[in-house]
Rosetta silent file (secondary structure, phi, psi, omega in degrees, C-alpha in Angstrom):
SEQUENCE: MKAIVVTDQAAGTAGMKLAERPEPQAAINDVVVQVHASGFTWDELTWPSTWTDRLGRDRTPVIPGQELAGVVTALGYGTTGLSVGERVFGLSDSYRGGTLAEFVAVEARNLAPLPGDVDFTVGASVAMSGLTAWQGLFQHGRLQAGQSVLAHGAAGAVGTMVTQLARQAGAYVIGTGRAADRQKALDFGAQEFVDLENDALEDVGKVHLVFDVIGGDIGKRSARLIRAGGTLVTIAGPTEARPADGRTIDFVLVSDRAELGEIVQRVRDGRLRTNIGNIATLDDAVAAFNRTERRKGKTIIRVRP
SCORE:     score description
SCORE:     0.000 S_00000001
   1 L     0.000  158.124  175.156   84.054  132.224  110.993 S_00000001
   2 E   -85.521  142.788  179.903   81.647  129.771  109.358 S_00000001
   3 E  -156.160  156.228  170.047   81.377  126.319  110.898 S_00000001
   4 E   -87.046  129.836 -174.507   79.116  123.282  111.083 S_00000001
   5 E  -126.034  141.343  173.957   77.585  123.126  114.566 S_00000001
   6 E  -129.545  144.233  178.403   75.635  120.412  116.415 S_00000001
   7 L  -129.016  -16.732 -173.379   73.811  120.649  119.736 S_00000001
   8 L  -119.954  107.495 -177.140   71.491  117.607  119.792 S_00000001
   9 H   -62.594  -38.492 -177.078   73.107  114.180  119.947 S_00000001
  10 H   -65.329  -27.038 -176.857   69.852  112.358  119.224 S_00000001
  11 H   -76.313  -17.405 -179.206   69.343  114.252  115.975 S_00000001
  12 H    61.331 -147.690 -178.167   72.569  112.952  114.429 S_00000001
  13 H   -66.157  -21.892  177.867   73.675  114.556  111.180 S_00000001
  14 H   -65.335  -19.674  179.588   70.140  115.876  110.633 S_00000001
  15 H   -90.443    3.517  178.640   70.818  118.267  113.517 S_00000001
  16 L   -68.825  144.383  176.037   73.825  119.855  111.817 S_00000001
  17 E  -140.331  147.410  171.673   73.642  123.590  111.071 S_00000001
  18 E   -87.351  126.147 -173.764   75.916  126.089  109.348 S_00000001
  19 E  -144.706  169.138  172.558   76.587  128.910  111.814 S_00000001
  20 E   -93.223  131.619  178.890   78.962  131.701  112.743 S_00000001
  21 L  -133.181  155.607  176.610   81.385  130.853  115.534 S_00000001
  22 L   -63.980  146.303  175.084   84.331  132.707  117.109 S_00000001
  23 L   -68.798  140.360 -177.841   87.719  131.943  115.620 S_00000001
  24 L   -73.274  155.634  174.997   89.742  129.609  117.893 S_00000001
  25 L  -109.230  150.135 -178.414   92.849  130.709  119.768 S_00000001
  26 L   -82.246  119.572  173.551   96.025  128.651  120.033 S_00000001
  27 L   -82.824 -177.371  178.598   96.633  127.153  123.482 S_00000001
  28 L   -56.487  131.514  178.529  100.022  125.882  124.658 S_00000001
  29 L    69.694    8.610  177.002  101.556  123.559  122.035 S_00000001
  30 E   -90.061  164.849  158.404   98.702  124.295  119.604 S_00000001
  31 E  -126.964  151.874  167.443   98.630  125.670  116.117 S_00000001
  32 E   -96.859  131.398 -178.991   95.715  127.431  114.470 S_00000001
  33 E  -116.308  129.617  167.869   95.069  126.047  111.002 S_00000001
  34 E   -77.629  112.270 -172.180   93.132  127.742  108.238 S_00000001
  35 E   -76.699  127.435  173.492   91.188  124.698  107.057 S_00000001
  36 E  -100.575  -33.101  178.011   91.176  124.029  103.327 S_00000001
  37 E  -149.086  147.050 -175.898   89.586  120.562  103.468 S_00000001
  38 E  -140.315  148.011  173.913   87.970  118.508  106.211 S_00000001
  39 E  -115.028  164.770 -177.627   86.739  114.971  106.743 S_00000001
  40 L  -143.113  132.474  179.140   84.035  113.605  109.033 S_00000001
  41 L   -91.653  132.615 -166.701   83.636  110.113  110.503 S_00000001
  42 L   -64.776  -27.627  179.045   80.082  108.811  110.228 S_00000001
  43 L   -99.124   11.606 -176.664   79.734  107.556  113.802 S_00000001
  44 H   -58.231  -34.592 -177.247   81.473  110.584  115.319 S_00000001
  45 H   -76.690   -2.069  174.211   78.210  111.998  116.686 S_00000001
  46 H   -99.616   -6.881 -177.752   77.746  108.823  118.769 S_00000001
  47 L   -78.807  134.111  174.331   81.098  109.174  120.557 S_00000001
  48 H   -56.809  -34.546 -176.834   80.965  110.488  124.151 S_00000001
  49 H   -67.163  -18.328  176.631   84.113  112.524  123.409 S_00000001
  50 H   -70.298  -28.276 -169.019   82.193  114.536  120.808 S_00000001
  51 H  -108.166  -18.073 -178.328   79.835  115.918  123.452 S_00000001
  52 E  -132.564  163.215  171.974   81.893  116.253  126.634 S_00000001
  53 L   -86.438 -174.263 -175.633   85.401  117.161  127.683 S_00000001
  54 L   -69.240  -12.929  175.949   87.720  114.760  129.501 S_00000001
  55 L   -97.321    6.412  177.949   86.072  115.619  132.825 S_00000001
  56 L    82.481   11.276 -179.680   82.639  114.727  131.452 S_00000001
  57 L   -86.178  137.851  179.911   81.438  118.326  131.176 S_00000001
  58 E   -58.613  136.270  179.053   79.082  119.251  128.368 S_00000001
  59 L  -125.731   21.956  175.400   80.806  121.201  125.601 S_00000001
  60 L   -72.472  152.981   -0.976   77.930  121.966  123.236 S_00000001
  61 L   -71.938  141.344 -173.857   77.542  123.648  120.832 S_00000001
  62 E  -106.652  139.211  166.891   80.084  121.382  119.156 S_00000001
  63 L   -98.400  111.221 -178.216   81.921  121.788  115.867 S_00000001
  64 L   -79.383 -175.640  179.597   82.476  118.192  114.703 S_00000001
  65 L   101.686  131.680  177.799   85.147  116.836  112.389 S_00000001
  66 L  -118.077  -28.191 -174.338   88.572  115.368  113.138 S_00000001
  67 E   -93.297  140.778 -179.018   90.348  115.178  109.785 S_00000001
  68 E  -155.380  159.137  166.877   91.851  118.244  108.166 S_00000001
  69 E  -143.783  138.312 -177.259   94.323  119.709  105.728 S_00000001
  70 E  -176.597 -154.798 -175.434   95.197  123.384  105.620 S_00000001
  71 E  -127.555  131.954  179.700   97.744  126.080  106.368 S_00000001
  72 E   -67.419  129.252  178.669   99.149  127.084  109.771 S_00000001
  73 E  -115.206  -16.305  179.774   98.215  130.684  110.643 S_00000001
  74 E  -157.604  151.538  177.826   99.307  130.942  114.303 S_00000001
  75 E  -116.329  139.117  173.856  101.447  129.142  116.882 S_00000001
  76 L   -80.220  170.294  178.410  100.661  128.665  120.554 S_00000001
  77 L   -60.645  129.656  176.629  103.169  129.197  123.337 S_00000001
  78 L    83.492   -1.086 -177.583  105.851  126.489  123.263 S_00000001
  79 L   -71.084  131.164  177.507  104.795  125.080  119.899 S_00000001
  80 L  -131.969  163.452  172.944  107.666  123.562  117.918 S_00000001
  81 L    93.729  -17.590  177.647  108.035  121.518  114.757 S_00000001
  82 L  -133.381  161.188 -178.251  105.673  123.543  112.562 S_00000001
  83 L  -135.699  156.572  177.560  105.745  127.100  111.252 S_00000001
  84 L   -61.281  134.957 -178.459  103.278  129.776  110.163 S_00000001
  85 L    92.174   -5.580 -177.348  102.441  129.398  106.485 S_00000001
  86 L   -81.482  138.613  173.378  103.206  125.664  106.416 S_00000001
  87 E   -77.478  133.259 -176.692  100.833  123.241  104.690 S_00000001
  88 E  -139.720  163.326  171.243   99.742  120.513  107.126 S_00000001
  89 E  -150.090  162.360  179.774   97.346  117.596  107.491 S_00000001
  90 E   153.696 -146.938 -172.218   96.300  115.274  110.282 S_00000001
  91 E  -131.312  144.605  167.650   93.752  114.868  113.044 S_00000001
  92 L   -87.009  154.489  173.734   92.180  116.885  115.792 S_00000001
  93 L   -61.381  141.154 -177.092   91.728  115.313  119.216 S_00000001
  94 L   -65.420  -22.333  177.258   88.310  113.625  119.477 S_00000001
  95 L   -82.147   -7.082 -179.948   87.533  115.702  122.599 S_00000001
  96 L  -115.122  -40.657 -179.757   88.125  118.879  120.598 S_00000001
  97 L    53.906 -141.570  168.939   87.041  118.121  117.032 S_00000001
  98 L    94.833    7.049 -173.861   86.362  121.326  115.196 S_00000001
  99 L   -84.360  -12.048  176.292   87.652  120.699  111.676 S_00000001
 100 L   -85.066   62.192 -174.629   84.336  121.393  109.907 S_00000001
 101 E  -158.466  168.912 -179.568   85.109  125.090  110.127 S_00000001
 102 L   -73.752  -28.160  176.985   87.187  127.784  108.490 S_00000001
 103 E  -138.814  150.542  176.840   89.765  127.674  111.320 S_00000001
 104 E  -147.121  144.999  173.057   90.641  125.108  113.982 S_00000001
 105 E   -98.504  128.652 -174.653   93.090  124.925  116.891 S_00000001
 106 E  -137.412  145.275  171.674   94.952  121.613  117.003 S_00000001
 107 E   -62.135  130.344 -175.576   97.840  120.198  118.993 S_00000001
 108 H   -58.560  -32.959 -176.783  100.872  120.497  116.730 S_00000001
 109 H   -65.724  -16.888 -178.966  101.966  116.927  117.442 S_00000001
 110 H   -86.988    0.481 -175.539   98.804  115.647  115.709 S_00000001
 111 E  -119.725  156.815  175.870   99.793  117.203  112.379 S_00000001
 112 E  -134.354  155.548  176.572  102.381  116.517  109.704 S_00000001
 113 E   -61.171  139.325  176.666  103.655  118.576  106.780 S_00000001
 114 L  -105.634  114.948 -178.532  101.590  118.194  103.611 S_00000001
 115 L   -56.892  150.378 -175.852  103.780  118.246  100.493 S_00000001
 116 L   -65.408  -19.417 -179.946  102.932  120.917   97.956 S_00000001
 117 L   -94.142    9.918  175.962  102.081  118.355   95.267 S_00000001
 118 L  -111.104  122.903 -177.591   99.348  116.705   97.380 S_00000001
 119 L   -65.040  148.625  179.361   95.918  118.329   97.165 S_00000001
 120 H   -58.718  -37.349  179.810   94.257  119.426  100.403 S_00000001
 121 H   -63.503  -35.958  177.753   91.258  117.161   99.705 S_00000001
 122 H   -68.564  -44.627  178.645   93.602  114.182   99.471 S_00000001
 123 H   -57.998  -41.706 -179.489   95.371  115.147  102.686 S_00000001
 124 H   -70.432  -20.929 -174.551   92.079  115.381  104.560 S_00000001
 125 H   -90.830  -16.345 -172.471   90.952  111.997  103.245 S_00000001
 126 H  -105.407  -13.220 -172.550   93.941  109.836  104.214 S_00000001
 127 H   -62.662  -57.957 -175.260   94.775  110.827  107.791 S_00000001
 128 H   -72.321  -48.249 -178.202   92.237  108.792  109.775 S_00000001
 129 H   -65.282  -39.069  179.923   91.768  105.876  107.377 S_00000001
 130 H   -66.369  -46.439  179.309   95.497  105.630  106.688 S_00000001
 131 H   -65.403  -39.063  178.824   96.541  105.704  110.342 S_00000001
 132 H   -59.997  -47.924 -179.496   93.804  103.221  111.284 S_00000001
 133 H   -65.587  -44.488 -177.738   94.954  100.758  108.655 S_00000001
 134 H   -60.668  -51.244 -176.075   98.650  101.288  109.392 S_00000001
 135 H   -69.847  -36.955  178.595   98.385  100.831  113.152 S_00000001
 136 H   -65.910  -41.653 -178.108   95.936   97.929  112.920 S_00000001
 137 H   -75.172  -48.721 -166.788   98.055   95.987  110.466 S_00000001
 138 H   -98.226  -39.264  179.115  101.579   96.700  111.621 S_00000001
 139 H   -81.005  -50.750 -174.598  101.505   97.735  115.287 S_00000001
 140 H   -90.194  -37.547 -178.017   98.637   95.610  116.568 S_00000001
 141 L   -88.171  -15.604  178.502   98.406   92.901  113.911 S_00000001
 142 L    50.954   43.532 -175.681  102.184   92.469  113.454 S_00000001
 143 L   -62.289  137.682  177.592  101.592   91.637  109.822 S_00000001
 144 L  -124.343  154.239  176.009  104.405   89.842  107.988 S_00000001
 145 L   -56.873  140.661  178.689  105.005   89.110  104.317 S_00000001
 146 L    91.091   -8.494  179.082  103.391   85.861  103.204 S_00000001
 147 L   -85.572  168.030 -179.633  100.523   86.046  105.693 S_00000001
 148 E  -110.951  142.001 -178.219   96.813   86.174  104.843 S_00000001
 149 E  -127.417  130.752  170.644   94.465   89.032  105.747 S_00000001
 150 E  -101.894  112.427 -175.263   90.672   89.068  105.826 S_00000001
 151 E  -106.261  105.294  177.397   89.658   92.708  105.366 S_00000001
 152 L   -74.766  150.669 -179.057   86.044   93.441  106.247 S_00000001
 153 L    60.613   43.847 -168.789   84.430   96.436  104.578 S_00000001
 154 L   -68.606  -12.710  178.110   87.070   96.242  101.857 S_00000001
 155 L   -99.186    0.152 -178.610   85.421   98.919   99.686 S_00000001
 156 L   -86.022  179.870 -177.077   85.200  101.472  102.504 S_00000001
 157 H   -60.961  -46.921  178.463   87.588  104.256  103.468 S_00000001
 158 H   -73.863  -44.049 -176.058   89.491  102.111  105.997 S_00000001
 159 H   -59.671  -38.435  179.121   89.100   98.854  104.090 S_00000001
 160 H   -69.096  -32.966  175.391   90.676  100.172  100.898 S_00000001
 161 H   -69.958  -42.570  177.230   93.662  101.412  102.908 S_00000001
 162 H   -57.171  -47.459 -177.849   93.941   98.062  104.713 S_00000001
 163 H   -60.676  -48.193 -176.658   93.879   96.230  101.395 S_00000001
 164 H   -65.815  -45.774 -178.420   96.525   98.399   99.740 S_00000001
 165 H   -67.362  -38.032  179.384   98.930   98.461  102.695 S_00000001
 166 H   -66.446  -42.493  177.801   98.583   94.733  103.322 S_00000001
 167 H   -61.142  -42.748 -179.694   99.252   93.904   99.674 S_00000001
 168 H   -65.245  -26.206  178.156  102.334   96.134   99.683 S_00000001
 169 L   -83.271   -0.152  177.547  103.573   94.298  102.764 S_00000001
 170 L    91.573   18.473  179.834  103.383   91.014  100.864 S_00000001
 171 L   -91.462  160.229  172.194  100.135   89.668  102.324 S_00000001
 172 E   -97.066  123.736 -170.326   97.344   87.784  100.557 S_00000001
 173 E  -113.602  126.515  173.030   94.144   89.822  100.972 S_00000001
 174 E  -110.292  119.677 -179.917   90.554   88.591  101.009 S_00000001
 175 E   -96.400  155.489  174.788   88.036   91.419  101.052 S_00000001
 176 E  -130.803  165.472  177.835   84.435   91.332  102.235 S_00000001
 177 E   160.110 -162.514  174.884   81.373   93.501  101.795 S_00000001
 178 L   -80.082  164.371 -179.216   78.097   93.647   99.893 S_00000001
 179 H   -55.654  -39.050 -177.893   77.785   92.244   96.390 S_00000001
 180 H   -67.021  -15.193 -178.035   77.892   95.770   94.941 S_00000001
 181 H   -88.783   -8.523 -170.705   81.303   96.298   96.590 S_00000001
 182 H   -54.390  -54.209 -173.643   83.029   93.394   94.831 S_00000001
 183 H   -65.439  -38.718  179.733   84.589   95.230   91.894 S_00000001
 184 H   -64.124  -43.756  178.986   85.732   98.181   93.974 S_00000001
 185 H   -61.011  -41.859  178.805   87.399   95.906   96.515 S_00000001
 186 H   -67.510  -37.877  179.271   89.168   94.010   93.733 S_00000001
 187 H   -63.041  -31.220  179.012   90.202   97.270   92.056 S_00000001
 188 L   -86.494    1.163  170.451   91.900   98.344   95.298 S_00000001
 189 L   118.891   -3.142  176.738   93.864   95.107   95.421 S_00000001
 190 L   -62.742  137.886 -179.043   91.826   92.392   97.128 S_00000001
 191 L   -91.475  -19.797  171.682   92.699   89.019   95.609 S_00000001
 192 E  -139.704  164.556  178.256   89.403   87.400   96.605 S_00000001
 193 E  -140.851  137.101  176.892   86.042   88.789   97.670 S_00000001
 194 E  -114.946  120.175  175.119   83.353   87.421   99.990 S_00000001
 195 E   -80.775  107.790 -173.485   79.794   88.733   99.616 S_00000001
 196 L   -67.052  -15.409  179.382   78.652   88.767  103.244 S_00000001
 197 L   -89.287  -23.006 -173.076   74.988   88.646  102.218 S_00000001
 198 L  -129.060  -20.100 -179.749   75.219   85.630   99.934 S_00000001
 199 L   -99.622  159.177  177.150   78.520   83.799  100.468 S_00000001
 200 L   -87.512  114.309 -179.404   79.560   81.654  103.434 S_00000001
 201 H   -57.413  -36.311 -176.131   82.227   83.542  105.382 S_00000001
 202 H   -65.670  -18.460  178.831   83.507   80.287  106.824 S_00000001
 203 H   -68.051  -12.954  177.676   84.495   79.079  103.340 S_00000001
 204 H   -61.049  -33.611 -174.316   87.451   81.486  103.568 S_00000001
 205 L    84.186 -162.550 -175.491   89.261   79.007  105.795 S_00000001
 206 L   -86.740  139.792  178.767   91.941   80.017  108.278 S_00000001
 207 E  -130.887  162.674 -179.938   93.766   83.351  108.017 S_00000001
 208 E   -80.170  -33.004 -174.531   96.576   85.023  109.947 S_00000001
 209 E  -145.868  132.796  170.210   94.822   88.338  110.512 S_00000001
 210 E  -111.287  128.695  174.309   91.256   89.644  110.418 S_00000001
 211 E  -106.693  107.445 -171.581   90.767   93.418  110.228 S_00000001
 212 E  -104.864  124.779  174.997   87.221   93.969  111.475 S_00000001
 213 L  -115.855    7.333 -172.458   85.297   97.216  111.002 S_00000001
 214 L  -109.016  -48.895 -178.688   81.840   95.650  111.480 S_00000001
 215 L    77.848 -160.212  177.281   81.712   93.860  114.839 S_00000001
 216 H    58.853 -139.591 -177.393   78.680   91.958  116.092 S_00000001
 217 H   -63.463  -36.074  179.283   78.027   88.555  114.584 S_00000001
 218 H   -62.891  -40.937  177.778   80.627   89.087  111.847 S_00000001
 219 H   -62.495  -42.783 -179.708   83.262   89.715  114.511 S_00000001
 220 H   -64.336  -44.508  179.850   82.310   86.559  116.412 S_00000001
 221 H   -67.044  -33.796 -179.470   82.369   84.407  113.281 S_00000001
 222 H   -66.471  -33.199 -179.457   85.658   85.946  112.216 S_00000001
 223 H   -59.649  -29.781 -179.261   87.324   84.920  115.465 S_00000001
 224 L   -77.845   -6.151 -178.547   86.858   81.297  114.467 S_00000001
 225 L   -97.939   -2.043 -175.934   88.838   81.889  111.274 S_00000001
 226 E   -78.218  128.395  174.464   92.071   82.922  113.005 S_00000001
 227 E   -65.894  163.407  174.804   95.045   80.599  112.590 S_00000001
 228 E   -57.251  127.431 -179.409   97.072   79.585  115.637 S_00000001
 229 E    83.569    1.410 -178.001   99.047   82.611  116.743 S_00000001
 230 E   -86.236 -175.283 -171.861   96.998   84.954  114.570 S_00000001
 231 E  -139.498  134.870  167.264   95.156   88.155  115.430 S_00000001
 232 E  -100.218  112.153  178.288   91.662   89.595  115.197 S_00000001
 233 E  -103.598  130.069 -177.465   92.091   93.378  115.019 S_00000001
 234 E  -135.974  144.550  170.467   88.922   95.433  115.411 S_00000001
 235 L  -113.713   13.597 -177.433   87.889   99.083  115.456 S_00000001
 236 L   -92.024   13.190  177.961   84.254   98.125  116.121 S_00000001
 237 L    98.252  171.512 -179.390   84.632   98.410  119.890 S_00000001
 238 L   -54.302  140.074 -176.416   85.282   95.881  122.667 S_00000001
 239 L  -133.416  150.435  174.511   84.360   92.359  121.634 S_00000001
 240 L   -87.176   -9.128 -177.368   83.811   89.036  123.334 S_00000001
 241 L   -68.023  124.694  179.143   85.128   87.258  120.239 S_00000001
 242 L  -133.601  124.407  173.710   88.349   85.421  121.034 S_00000001
 243 L   -60.965  150.010 -179.224   90.253   83.105  118.686 S_00000001
 244 L   -62.586  -35.017 -177.539   90.859   79.680  120.189 S_00000001
 245 L  -141.753   55.243 -178.975   94.615   80.095  119.822 S_00000001
 246 L  -160.506 -164.360 -176.055   95.214   83.731  118.963 S_00000001
 247 E  -119.697  152.692  167.866   94.701   87.325  120.055 S_00000001
 248 E  -121.326  129.842  179.265   91.921   89.898  119.828 S_00000001
 249 E  -130.202  117.822  169.141   92.868   93.578  119.897 S_00000001
 250 E  -103.900  135.388 -172.698   90.390   96.447  119.757 S_00000001
 251 L  -141.231  160.060  171.275   92.108   99.773  119.395 S_00000001
 252 L  -119.024  130.347 -175.527   91.616  103.472  118.862 S_00000001
 253 L   -64.821  156.128  171.008   94.162  105.139  116.622 S_00000001
 254 L  -122.490  141.413  179.869   96.573  107.768  117.860 S_00000001
 255 L   -70.352  140.394 -175.461   97.876  110.506  115.614 S_00000001
 256 L  -144.949  117.408 -174.450  101.531  110.056  114.736 S_00000001
 257 H   -62.537  -41.581 -178.628  103.536  112.537  112.653 S_00000001
 258 H   -64.568  -42.280  179.562  106.044  109.960  111.399 S_00000001
 259 H   -68.501  -38.098  174.405  103.315  107.556  110.291 S_00000001
 260 H   -58.817  -39.680  177.910  101.397  110.380  108.594 S_00000001
 261 H   -63.379  -41.245  177.696  104.598  111.122  106.713 S_00000001
 262 H   -62.227  -42.559 -177.306  104.925  107.497  105.620 S_00000001
 263 H   -66.609  -47.202 -176.981  101.326  107.454  104.422 S_00000001
 264 H   -67.865  -29.648  176.087  101.491  110.701  102.447 S_00000001
 265 H   -65.323  -38.280  177.700  104.737  109.588  100.784 S_00000001
 266 H   -67.207  -32.794  174.322  102.956  106.472   99.538 S_00000001
 267 H   -66.032  -43.379 -177.816  100.192  108.689   98.167 S_00000001
 268 H   -62.487  -40.315 -175.635  102.770  110.851   96.378 S_00000001
 269 L   -92.239    6.936  172.937  104.514  107.939   94.698 S_00000001
 270 L    88.654    2.079  179.530  101.291  106.214   93.674 S_00000001
 271 L   -76.130  -25.122  178.377  101.379  103.262   96.052 S_00000001
 272 L  -119.849  130.256  173.501   98.262  104.459   97.896 S_00000001
 273 L  -106.949  142.933  178.391   95.053  105.631   96.240 S_00000001
 274 L   -82.195  164.820 -178.989   92.444  107.593   98.139 S_00000001
 275 L  -124.385   66.169  179.507   88.795  106.603   98.361 S_00000001
 276 E   -91.550  124.689 -179.311   86.970  109.919   97.996 S_00000001
 277 E   -97.403  -33.167 -174.870   83.343  109.551   97.008 S_00000001
 278 E  -153.199  139.142  174.322   82.059  113.116   97.134 S_00000001
 279 E  -119.734  125.067 -178.723   83.513  116.604   97.587 S_00000001
 280 E  -128.805  161.592  175.903   81.206  119.353   98.859 S_00000001
 281 E   -83.276  167.185  177.169   81.625  122.938  100.049 S_00000001
 282 L   -62.651  -36.615  177.985   81.148  124.006  103.654 S_00000001
 283 L   -62.602  -30.070 -177.847   77.898  125.702  102.621 S_00000001
 284 L  -102.516    9.237 -173.453   76.644  122.376  101.256 S_00000001
 285 H   -63.870  -41.833 -178.159   78.097  120.168  104.000 S_00000001
 286 H   -59.527  -45.362  178.192   74.831  119.572  105.867 S_00000001
 287 H   -65.010  -38.779 -178.477   73.156  118.304  102.707 S_00000001
 288 H   -64.135  -36.122 -179.056   76.216  116.215  101.806 S_00000001
 289 H   -82.929   -6.208 -178.579   76.173  114.443  105.168 S_00000001
 290 L  -120.248   25.384  176.612   72.425  113.772  104.949 S_00000001
 291 L   -66.242  144.981 -176.480   72.187  112.234  101.501 S_00000001
 292 L   -84.585  -27.404 -178.615   69.709  109.370  101.290 S_00000001
 293 L   -76.517  158.825 -178.955   71.629  107.205   98.823 S_00000001
 294 L   -64.666  135.673 -179.218   74.353  104.854  100.015 S_00000001
 295 L   -76.212  137.758  176.674   77.735  106.533  100.312 S_00000001
 296 L  -121.794   98.363 -175.731   80.517  105.287   98.070 S_00000001
 297 L    91.733  175.011 -174.220   83.810  106.488   99.438 S_00000001
 298 E   -83.895  139.004  173.851   84.558  109.284  101.863 S_00000001
 299 E   -87.662  126.132  178.836   82.837  112.657  101.748 S_00000001
 300 E  -115.771  135.832  178.481   85.324  115.514  101.954 S_00000001
 301 E   -97.685  118.303  176.543   84.355  119.131  102.667 S_00000001
 302 E   -87.085  101.580 -172.864   86.330  121.668  100.666 S_00000001
 303 L   -75.623  -39.516  176.233   86.295  124.582  103.095 S_00000001
 304 L  -115.266  143.812 -178.030   88.271  126.962  100.875 S_00000001
 305 L   -58.829    0.000    0.000   88.011  127.064   97.053 S_00000001
């Protein structure tokens, strides 16, 4: 099968190559999926789990990619809940990856049925960003109607999901980003926008929840904006930032079939819009991931026509 392969961590996306690889086999509780569309997270090649297994052993050459949508072609021993021929979407384990390929073996529990009226490119684009936003807002952030949310990176793949889900939950959303991101953030539902290069973040005042995708100095400054009892939720890694009278939670998402179902239903009924910036073929994936201009929205690889 054709797949995108990486062997050199230092080279980043520039080290990606299109190559022939053996088709995967389904282990216990796995399914094999014929991939129709795949997503890729931009910092994935910096994760230790991309390069080693859980025992720390090198697993190169690696097929990257965690997000996928496709059709089940085989079931592993003991696999339940899915069937051959079923349309599915979801995430591969970060220690396995492998979705930038024509076929991938994935634990069945990490996938959910993809309704027939949802395009594969849409399915591949909402799994990671949707679950990240959902779990950050509702599980970790305990968001309630009437609260205020500061959503960093509000024009990005995660930020647009955070904004939409928070608004639907009855929150007041302030988005942040570069000046060029203002209109996009507002179009996705932010009620205010802060230009992090030119506006004073502190002018926002106190909020109930900060959803941080940036970290660093922005994360530290954001901690000072948390109301008493509020929460700073971050996916930018462990942070020293602590609100004076609130919580800080850094988390890594876990795939959840029920939550994937909730997210895709919102896509079907128009409550959630995707943030796809570019769609490329597997043959053109290396070039798509190495474009010099700034990315606007998520790049999705259409593996099958």
